[in-house]
Amino acid sequence: MAHVLVAKPVDVLLPGRYIRDFPGWTIYIGKKDDQLLKEVLLYGYDEKGRQNRRIEAATATYTLNETNKVLSVELSDARYYLRTSEAVEDEGMDTQAMSTWEIFTWGSASQELDMSRLMNAELKPDLSEMTWSQLRDELAQARTGEIAAGPIVFHLHRQVAGAFACVCFALVGIPLGIRAHRRETSVGIAMALLVALLYYGIQVFAQSLEGKQGACLHLLIWMPNFVFIGLGCWLFRRSNRGCLA
């Protein structure tokens, strides 16, 4: 996996990637506007690497203390999930530990993160820039660490759906290109541009929502394919009947 040397420690705080450079934490940022972070997810782990806390915040800001190598994150409109374990007894079995999640809602909160690892760190590419095998590795890591894998699954589906784009464009473009009159040329070009804009417009819209929790955005990315395949079949049928002549 290709990495890029980080010029500044805060350079790792980029949207669209899982950041695992903070000891005991994994961070995902949906969007970033200068020092304002949006759709922030923080996953905390205990000494044995088990996830025991999770924070979801609508927005966050950060300040860096280079002397102490600490990043202070100020969270707004945050939810804190704490995993607690209690002993339960099952008939015929030894006492076991059952995990439950307690939810706390904060108006604002702060979290300090150790940045000592980032002084000579390397930056992983954005999820949208990763290859299929890199995304598969990220997905395996996310599932092992009980991290929301929605953004990774989205980009896996995006790559496969994008591979079928040429088929969709051909199914729509061929019948539109069948014309009997020269005056229809401009209409065909306009329709082709509209089709391309619609296809990629839906993809851009879906990608803008990739950080949302609970949304099946990997299904939305397939919608243009199914719509255009159906449209292409309908246009071919009309063409065969002479409706486009």
mmCIF file of C-alpha atoms in Angstrom:
data_model
loop_
_atom_site.group_PDB
_atom_site.id
_atom_site.type_symbol
_atom_site.label_atom_id
_atom_site.label_comp_id
_atom_site.label_asym_id
_atom_site.label_seq_id
_atom_site.Cartn_x
_atom_site.Cartn_y
_atom_site.Cartn_z
ATOM 1 C CA MET A 1 0.000 0.000 0.000
ATOM 2 C CA ALA A 2 1.481 3.327 -1.061
ATOM 3 C CA HIS A 3 2.015 5.821 1.771
ATOM 4 C CA VAL A 4 2.987 9.486 1.759
ATOM 5 C CA LEU A 5 5.241 11.060 4.382
ATOM 6 C CA VAL A 6 3.331 13.465 6.627
ATOM 7 C CA ALA A 7 4.739 17.021 6.700
ATOM 8 C CA LYS A 8 2.773 17.991 9.831
ATOM 9 C CA PRO A 9 1.106 15.721 12.396
ATOM 10 C CA VAL A 10 -2.317 17.263 11.784
ATOM 11 C CA ASP A 11 -2.016 16.381 8.082
ATOM 12 C CA VAL A 12 -3.483 12.976 8.914
ATOM 13 C CA LEU A 13 -6.790 14.599 9.881
ATOM 14 C CA LEU A 14 -8.277 14.234 6.430
ATOM 15 C CA PRO A 15 -11.802 13.121 5.525
ATOM 16 C CA GLY A 16 -12.688 9.819 3.932
ATOM 17 C CA ARG A 17 -10.201 7.555 5.702
ATOM 18 C CA TYR A 18 -9.772 5.591 8.923
ATOM 19 C CA ILE A 19 -6.975 7.138 11.014
ATOM 20 C CA ARG A 20 -5.268 4.600 13.272
ATOM 21 C CA ASP A 21 -2.196 6.643 14.280
ATOM 22 C CA PHE A 22 -3.490 7.599 17.732
ATOM 23 C CA PRO A 23 -2.755 5.005 20.460
ATOM 24 C CA GLY A 24 -6.016 3.473 21.650
ATOM 25 C CA TRP A 25 -8.152 5.265 19.064
ATOM 26 C CA THR A 26 -9.395 4.992 15.490
ATOM 27 C CA ILE A 27 -10.908 8.125 13.938
ATOM 28 C CA TYR A 28 -13.085 8.691 10.887
ATOM 29 C CA ILE A 29 -13.897 12.182 9.573
ATOM 30 C CA GLY A 30 -16.726 12.642 7.084
ATOM 31 C CA LYS A 31 -15.890 16.211 5.972
ATOM 32 C CA LYS A 32 -13.340 18.892 6.808
ATOM 33 C CA ASP A 33 -13.425 22.662 6.410
ATOM 34 C CA ASP A 34 -10.092 24.064 7.592
ATOM 35 C CA GLN A 35 -10.082 23.277 11.342
ATOM 36 C CA LEU A 36 -13.756 22.336 11.457
ATOM 37 C CA LEU A 37 -14.355 18.585 11.301
ATOM 38 C CA LYS A 38 -17.800 17.202 10.452
ATOM 39 C CA GLU A 39 -19.411 13.783 10.951
ATOM 40 C CA VAL A 40 -16.683 12.638 13.331
ATOM 41 C CA LEU A 41 -16.454 9.087 14.687
ATOM 42 C CA LEU A 42 -13.985 8.034 17.400
ATOM 43 C CA TYR A 43 -13.526 4.396 18.391
ATOM 44 C CA GLY A 44 -11.661 3.764 21.662
ATOM 45 C CA TYR A 45 -9.936 0.539 22.726
ATOM 46 C CA ASP A 46 -8.668 -0.924 25.993
ATOM 47 C CA GLU A 47 -5.208 -2.381 26.663
ATOM 48 C CA LYS A 48 -6.199 -5.686 25.026
ATOM 49 C CA GLY A 49 -7.358 -3.985 21.832
ATOM 50 C CA ARG A 50 -11.077 -4.440 22.511
ATOM 51 C CA GLN A 51 -13.418 -1.599 21.647
ATOM 52 C CA ASN A 52 -14.888 -0.215 24.860
ATOM 53 C CA ARG A 53 -16.115 3.244 23.839
ATOM 54 C CA ARG A 54 -17.357 5.131 20.822
ATOM 55 C CA ILE A 55 -18.036 8.818 20.242
ATOM 56 C CA GLU A 56 -20.169 10.275 17.455
ATOM 57 C CA ALA A 57 -20.092 14.047 16.957
ATOM 58 C CA ALA A 58 -21.738 16.288 14.406
ATOM 59 C CA THR A 59 -18.795 18.713 14.413
ATOM 60 C CA ALA A 60 -15.418 19.092 16.105
ATOM 61 C CA THR A 61 -12.470 21.466 16.236
ATOM 62 C CA TYR A 62 -8.905 20.703 17.277
ATOM 63 C CA THR A 63 -5.778 22.335 18.690
ATOM 64 C CA LEU A 64 -2.271 20.894 18.723
ATOM 65 C CA ASN A 65 0.132 21.095 21.650
ATOM 66 C CA GLU A 66 3.448 20.259 19.991
ATOM 67 C CA THR A 67 5.369 20.444 23.274
ATOM 68 C CA ASN A 68 3.317 17.715 24.935
ATOM 69 C CA LYS A 69 2.504 16.002 21.619
ATOM 70 C CA VAL A 70 -1.207 16.097 22.418
ATOM 71 C CA LEU A 71 -4.123 16.864 20.113
ATOM 72 C CA SER A 72 -7.152 18.327 21.902
ATOM 73 C CA VAL A 73 -10.437 17.713 20.097
ATOM 74 C CA GLU A 74 -13.497 19.757 21.067
ATOM 75 C CA LEU A 75 -16.664 17.863 20.126
ATOM 76 C CA SER A 76 -20.110 19.384 19.592
ATOM 77 C CA ASP A 77 -23.503 17.673 19.520
ATOM 78 C CA ALA A 78 -21.819 14.443 20.623
ATOM 79 C CA ARG A 79 -23.003 11.026 21.688
ATOM 80 C CA TYR A 80 -20.821 8.837 23.901
ATOM 81 C CA TYR A 81 -21.240 5.037 23.874
ATOM 82 C CA LEU A 82 -19.602 3.179 26.778
ATOM 83 C CA ARG A 83 -19.337 -0.605 26.827
ATOM 84 C CA THR A 84 -19.912 -2.112 30.251
ATOM 85 C CA SER A 85 -19.565 -5.771 31.218
ATOM 86 C CA GLU A 86 -21.510 -7.563 33.910
ATOM 87 C CA ALA A 87 -21.224 -11.155 35.072
ATOM 88 C CA VAL A 88 -24.093 -13.478 34.167
ATOM 89 C CA GLU A 89 -24.582 -17.140 35.001
ATOM 90 C CA ASP A 90 -25.887 -19.640 32.497
ATOM 91 C CA GLU A 91 -27.276 -23.010 33.535
ATOM 92 C CA GLY A 92 -24.593 -25.687 33.281
ATOM 93 C CA MET A 93 -21.918 -23.132 32.314
ATOM 94 C CA ASP A 94 -19.349 -21.024 34.087
ATOM 95 C CA THR A 95 -19.957 -17.381 34.825
ATOM 96 C CA GLN A 96 -19.542 -15.293 31.660
ATOM 97 C CA ALA A 97 -19.277 -11.599 30.911
ATOM 98 C CA MET A 98 -22.058 -9.955 28.910
ATOM 99 C CA SER A 99 -21.363 -6.633 27.221
ATOM 100 C CA THR A 100 -23.889 -3.823 27.022
ATOM 101 C CA TRP A 101 -23.645 -0.286 25.681
ATOM 102 C CA GLU A 102 -24.628 2.749 27.710
ATOM 103 C CA ILE A 103 -25.412 5.928 25.771
ATOM 104 C CA PHE A 104 -24.704 9.460 26.971
ATOM 105 C CA THR A 105 -25.593 12.622 25.077
ATOM 106 C CA TRP A 106 -23.393 15.685 25.424
ATOM 107 C CA GLY A 107 -23.871 19.196 24.181
ATOM 108 C CA SER A 108 -20.100 19.487 23.986
ATOM 109 C CA ALA A 109 -17.093 17.474 25.141
ATOM 110 C CA SER A 110 -13.333 17.278 24.735
ATOM 111 C CA GLN A 111 -10.934 14.420 24.078
ATOM 112 C CA GLU A 112 -7.145 14.448 24.175
ATOM 113 C CA LEU A 113 -5.233 12.233 21.739
ATOM 114 C CA ASP A 114 -1.588 11.214 21.886
ATOM 115 C CA MET A 115 0.229 12.337 18.723
ATOM 116 C CA SER A 116 3.677 10.896 19.469
ATOM 117 C CA ARG A 117 3.331 8.339 16.657
ATOM 118 C CA LEU A 118 2.705 11.046 14.087
ATOM 119 C CA MET A 119 6.016 12.859 14.270
ATOM 120 C CA ASN A 120 7.408 10.687 11.446
ATOM 121 C CA ALA A 121 4.217 9.035 10.317
ATOM 122 C CA GLU A 122 3.123 8.039 6.841
ATOM 123 C CA LEU A 123 -0.291 8.878 5.459
ATOM 124 C CA LYS A 124 -2.478 6.244 3.848
ATOM 125 C CA PRO A 125 -4.379 7.150 0.688
ATOM 126 C CA ASP A 126 -8.003 8.215 0.775
ATOM 127 C CA LEU A 127 -10.586 5.431 0.494
ATOM 128 C CA SER A 128 -11.593 6.765 -2.930
ATOM 129 C CA GLU A 129 -7.974 6.361 -4.105
ATOM 130 C CA MET A 130 -7.428 2.821 -2.813
ATOM 131 C CA THR A 131 -7.305 -0.246 -5.035
ATOM 132 C CA TRP A 132 -9.709 -3.168 -4.672
ATOM 133 C CA SER A 133 -7.205 -5.197 -2.609
ATOM 134 C CA GLN A 134 -6.428 -2.223 -0.351
ATOM 135 C CA LEU A 135 -10.131 -1.702 0.316
ATOM 136 C CA ARG A 136 -10.522 -5.406 1.126
ATOM 137 C CA ASP A 137 -7.691 -5.123 3.667
ATOM 138 C CA GLU A 138 -9.332 -2.026 5.178
ATOM 139 C CA LEU A 139 -12.658 -3.866 5.400
ATOM 140 C CA ALA A 140 -11.056 -6.797 7.216
ATOM 141 C CA GLN A 141 -9.412 -4.413 9.690
ATOM 142 C CA ALA A 142 -12.664 -2.527 10.252
ATOM 143 C CA ARG A 143 -14.635 -5.697 10.968
ATOM 144 C CA THR A 144 -11.960 -6.980 13.339
ATOM 145 C CA GLY A 145 -12.028 -3.712 15.270
ATOM 146 C CA GLU A 146 -15.845 -3.432 15.294
ATOM 147 C CA ILE A 147 -15.679 -0.246 13.230
ATOM 148 C CA ALA A 148 -18.518 0.932 10.985
ATOM 149 C CA ALA A 149 -17.494 -0.389 7.550
ATOM 150 C CA GLY A 150 -20.090 1.589 5.564
ATOM 151 C CA PRO A 151 -17.640 3.944 3.790
ATOM 152 C CA ILE A 152 -15.368 1.034 2.782
ATOM 153 C CA VAL A 153 -18.279 -1.053 1.470
ATOM 154 C CA PHE A 154 -19.482 2.001 -0.451
ATOM 155 C CA HIS A 155 -16.161 2.397 -2.289
ATOM 156 C CA LEU A 156 -15.958 -1.325 -3.031
ATOM 157 C CA HIS A 157 -19.371 -1.165 -4.691
ATOM 158 C CA ARG A 158 -18.453 2.119 -6.382
ATOM 159 C CA GLN A 159 -15.523 0.469 -8.145
ATOM 160 C CA VAL A 160 -17.626 -2.460 -9.384
ATOM 161 C CA ALA A 161 -20.567 -0.267 -10.393
ATOM 162 C CA GLY A 162 -18.227 2.108 -12.207
ATOM 163 C CA ALA A 163 -16.874 -0.785 -14.272
ATOM 164 C CA PHE A 164 -20.358 -1.266 -15.732
ATOM 165 C CA ALA A 165 -20.769 2.417 -16.635
ATOM 166 C CA CYS A 166 -19.487 1.881 -20.190
ATOM 167 C CA VAL A 167 -22.131 -0.825 -20.744
ATOM 168 C CA CYS A 168 -24.876 1.490 -19.469
ATOM 169 C CA PHE A 169 -23.720 4.370 -21.683
ATOM 170 C CA ALA A 170 -23.541 2.076 -24.711
ATOM 171 C CA LEU A 171 -27.068 0.749 -24.149
ATOM 172 C CA VAL A 172 -28.421 4.299 -24.015
ATOM 173 C CA GLY A 173 -26.097 5.846 -26.611
ATOM 174 C CA ILE A 174 -26.553 3.361 -29.465
ATOM 175 C CA PRO A 175 -30.319 3.823 -29.899
ATOM 176 C CA LEU A 176 -29.941 7.594 -29.453
ATOM 177 C CA GLY A 177 -27.349 7.544 -32.239
ATOM 178 C CA ILE A 178 -29.740 5.858 -34.642
ATOM 179 C CA ARG A 179 -31.380 8.742 -36.483
ATOM 180 C CA ALA A 180 -32.798 9.382 -39.894
ATOM 181 C CA HIS A 181 -32.626 13.167 -39.932
ATOM 182 C CA ARG A 182 -29.614 15.449 -39.498
ATOM 183 C CA ARG A 183 -31.599 17.884 -37.341
ATOM 184 C CA GLU A 184 -31.739 15.254 -34.573
ATOM 185 C CA THR A 185 -27.977 15.476 -34.068
ATOM 186 C CA SER A 186 -28.164 18.326 -31.546
ATOM 187 C CA VAL A 187 -30.970 16.564 -29.664
ATOM 188 C CA GLY A 188 -28.893 13.397 -29.417
ATOM 189 C CA ILE A 189 -25.865 15.296 -28.101
ATOM 190 C CA ALA A 190 -27.990 17.097 -25.513
ATOM 191 C CA MET A 191 -29.530 13.826 -24.342
ATOM 192 C CA ALA A 192 -26.103 12.169 -24.129
ATOM 193 C CA LEU A 193 -24.797 15.012 -21.952
ATOM 194 C CA LEU A 194 -27.896 14.813 -19.768
ATOM 195 C CA VAL A 195 -27.437 11.059 -19.315
ATOM 196 C CA ALA A 196 -23.771 11.465 -18.314
ATOM 197 C CA LEU A 197 -24.557 14.311 -15.896
ATOM 198 C CA LEU A 198 -27.373 12.340 -14.307
ATOM 199 C CA TYR A 199 -25.223 9.227 -13.900
ATOM 200 C CA TYR A 200 -22.270 10.949 -12.260
ATOM 201 C CA GLY A 201 -24.515 13.355 -10.362
ATOM 202 C CA ILE A 202 -26.087 10.458 -8.468
ATOM 203 C CA GLN A 203 -22.637 9.019 -7.751
ATOM 204 C CA VAL A 204 -21.378 12.343 -6.372
ATOM 205 C CA PHE A 205 -24.522 12.702 -4.254
ATOM 206 C CA ALA A 206 -24.097 9.195 -2.826
ATOM 207 C CA GLN A 207 -20.418 9.808 -2.091
ATOM 208 C CA SER A 208 -21.262 13.008 -0.199
ATOM 209 C CA LEU A 209 -23.321 10.873 2.208
ATOM 210 C CA GLU A 210 -20.794 8.074 2.697
ATOM 211 C CA GLY A 211 -20.108 9.030 6.321
ATOM 212 C CA LYS A 212 -23.757 8.793 7.364
ATOM 213 C CA GLN A 213 -24.518 6.014 9.794
ATOM 214 C CA GLY A 214 -27.151 3.407 8.944
ATOM 215 C CA ALA A 215 -27.565 4.427 5.298
ATOM 216 C CA CYS A 216 -27.228 1.696 2.645
ATOM 217 C CA LEU A 217 -25.368 3.963 0.260
ATOM 218 C CA HIS A 218 -23.694 1.052 -1.513
ATOM 219 C CA LEU A 219 -27.147 0.268 -2.950
ATOM 220 C CA LEU A 220 -27.668 3.870 -4.095
ATOM 221 C CA ILE A 221 -24.472 3.721 -6.148
ATOM 222 C CA TRP A 222 -26.013 0.919 -8.253
ATOM 223 C CA MET A 223 -29.220 2.827 -9.003
ATOM 224 C CA PRO A 224 -27.900 4.691 -12.111
ATOM 225 C CA ASN A 225 -26.789 1.369 -13.620
ATOM 226 C CA PHE A 226 -30.208 -0.238 -13.250
ATOM 227 C CA VAL A 227 -32.033 2.897 -14.411
ATOM 228 C CA PHE A 228 -29.881 3.310 -17.526
ATOM 229 C CA ILE A 229 -29.946 -0.370 -18.403
ATOM 230 C CA GLY A 230 -33.745 -0.241 -18.273
ATOM 231 C CA LEU A 231 -33.763 2.997 -20.274
ATOM 232 C CA GLY A 232 -31.404 1.487 -22.863
ATOM 233 C CA CYS A 233 -33.586 -1.593 -23.299
ATOM 234 C CA TRP A 234 -36.648 0.631 -23.752
ATOM 235 C CA LEU A 235 -34.847 2.792 -26.344
ATOM 236 C CA PHE A 236 -33.693 -0.300 -28.256
ATOM 237 C CA ARG A 237 -37.261 -1.560 -28.311
ATOM 238 C CA ARG A 238 -38.499 1.768 -29.679
ATOM 239 C CA SER A 239 -35.684 1.794 -32.234
ATOM 240 C CA ASN A 240 -36.643 -1.658 -33.472
ATOM 241 C CA ARG A 241 -40.208 -0.510 -33.891
ATOM 242 C CA GLY A 242 -39.055 2.462 -35.944
ATOM 243 C CA CYS A 243 -40.004 5.064 -33.344
ATOM 244 C CA LEU A 244 -36.592 6.681 -33.541
ATOM 245 C CA ALA A 245 -36.449 6.758 -37.321
#
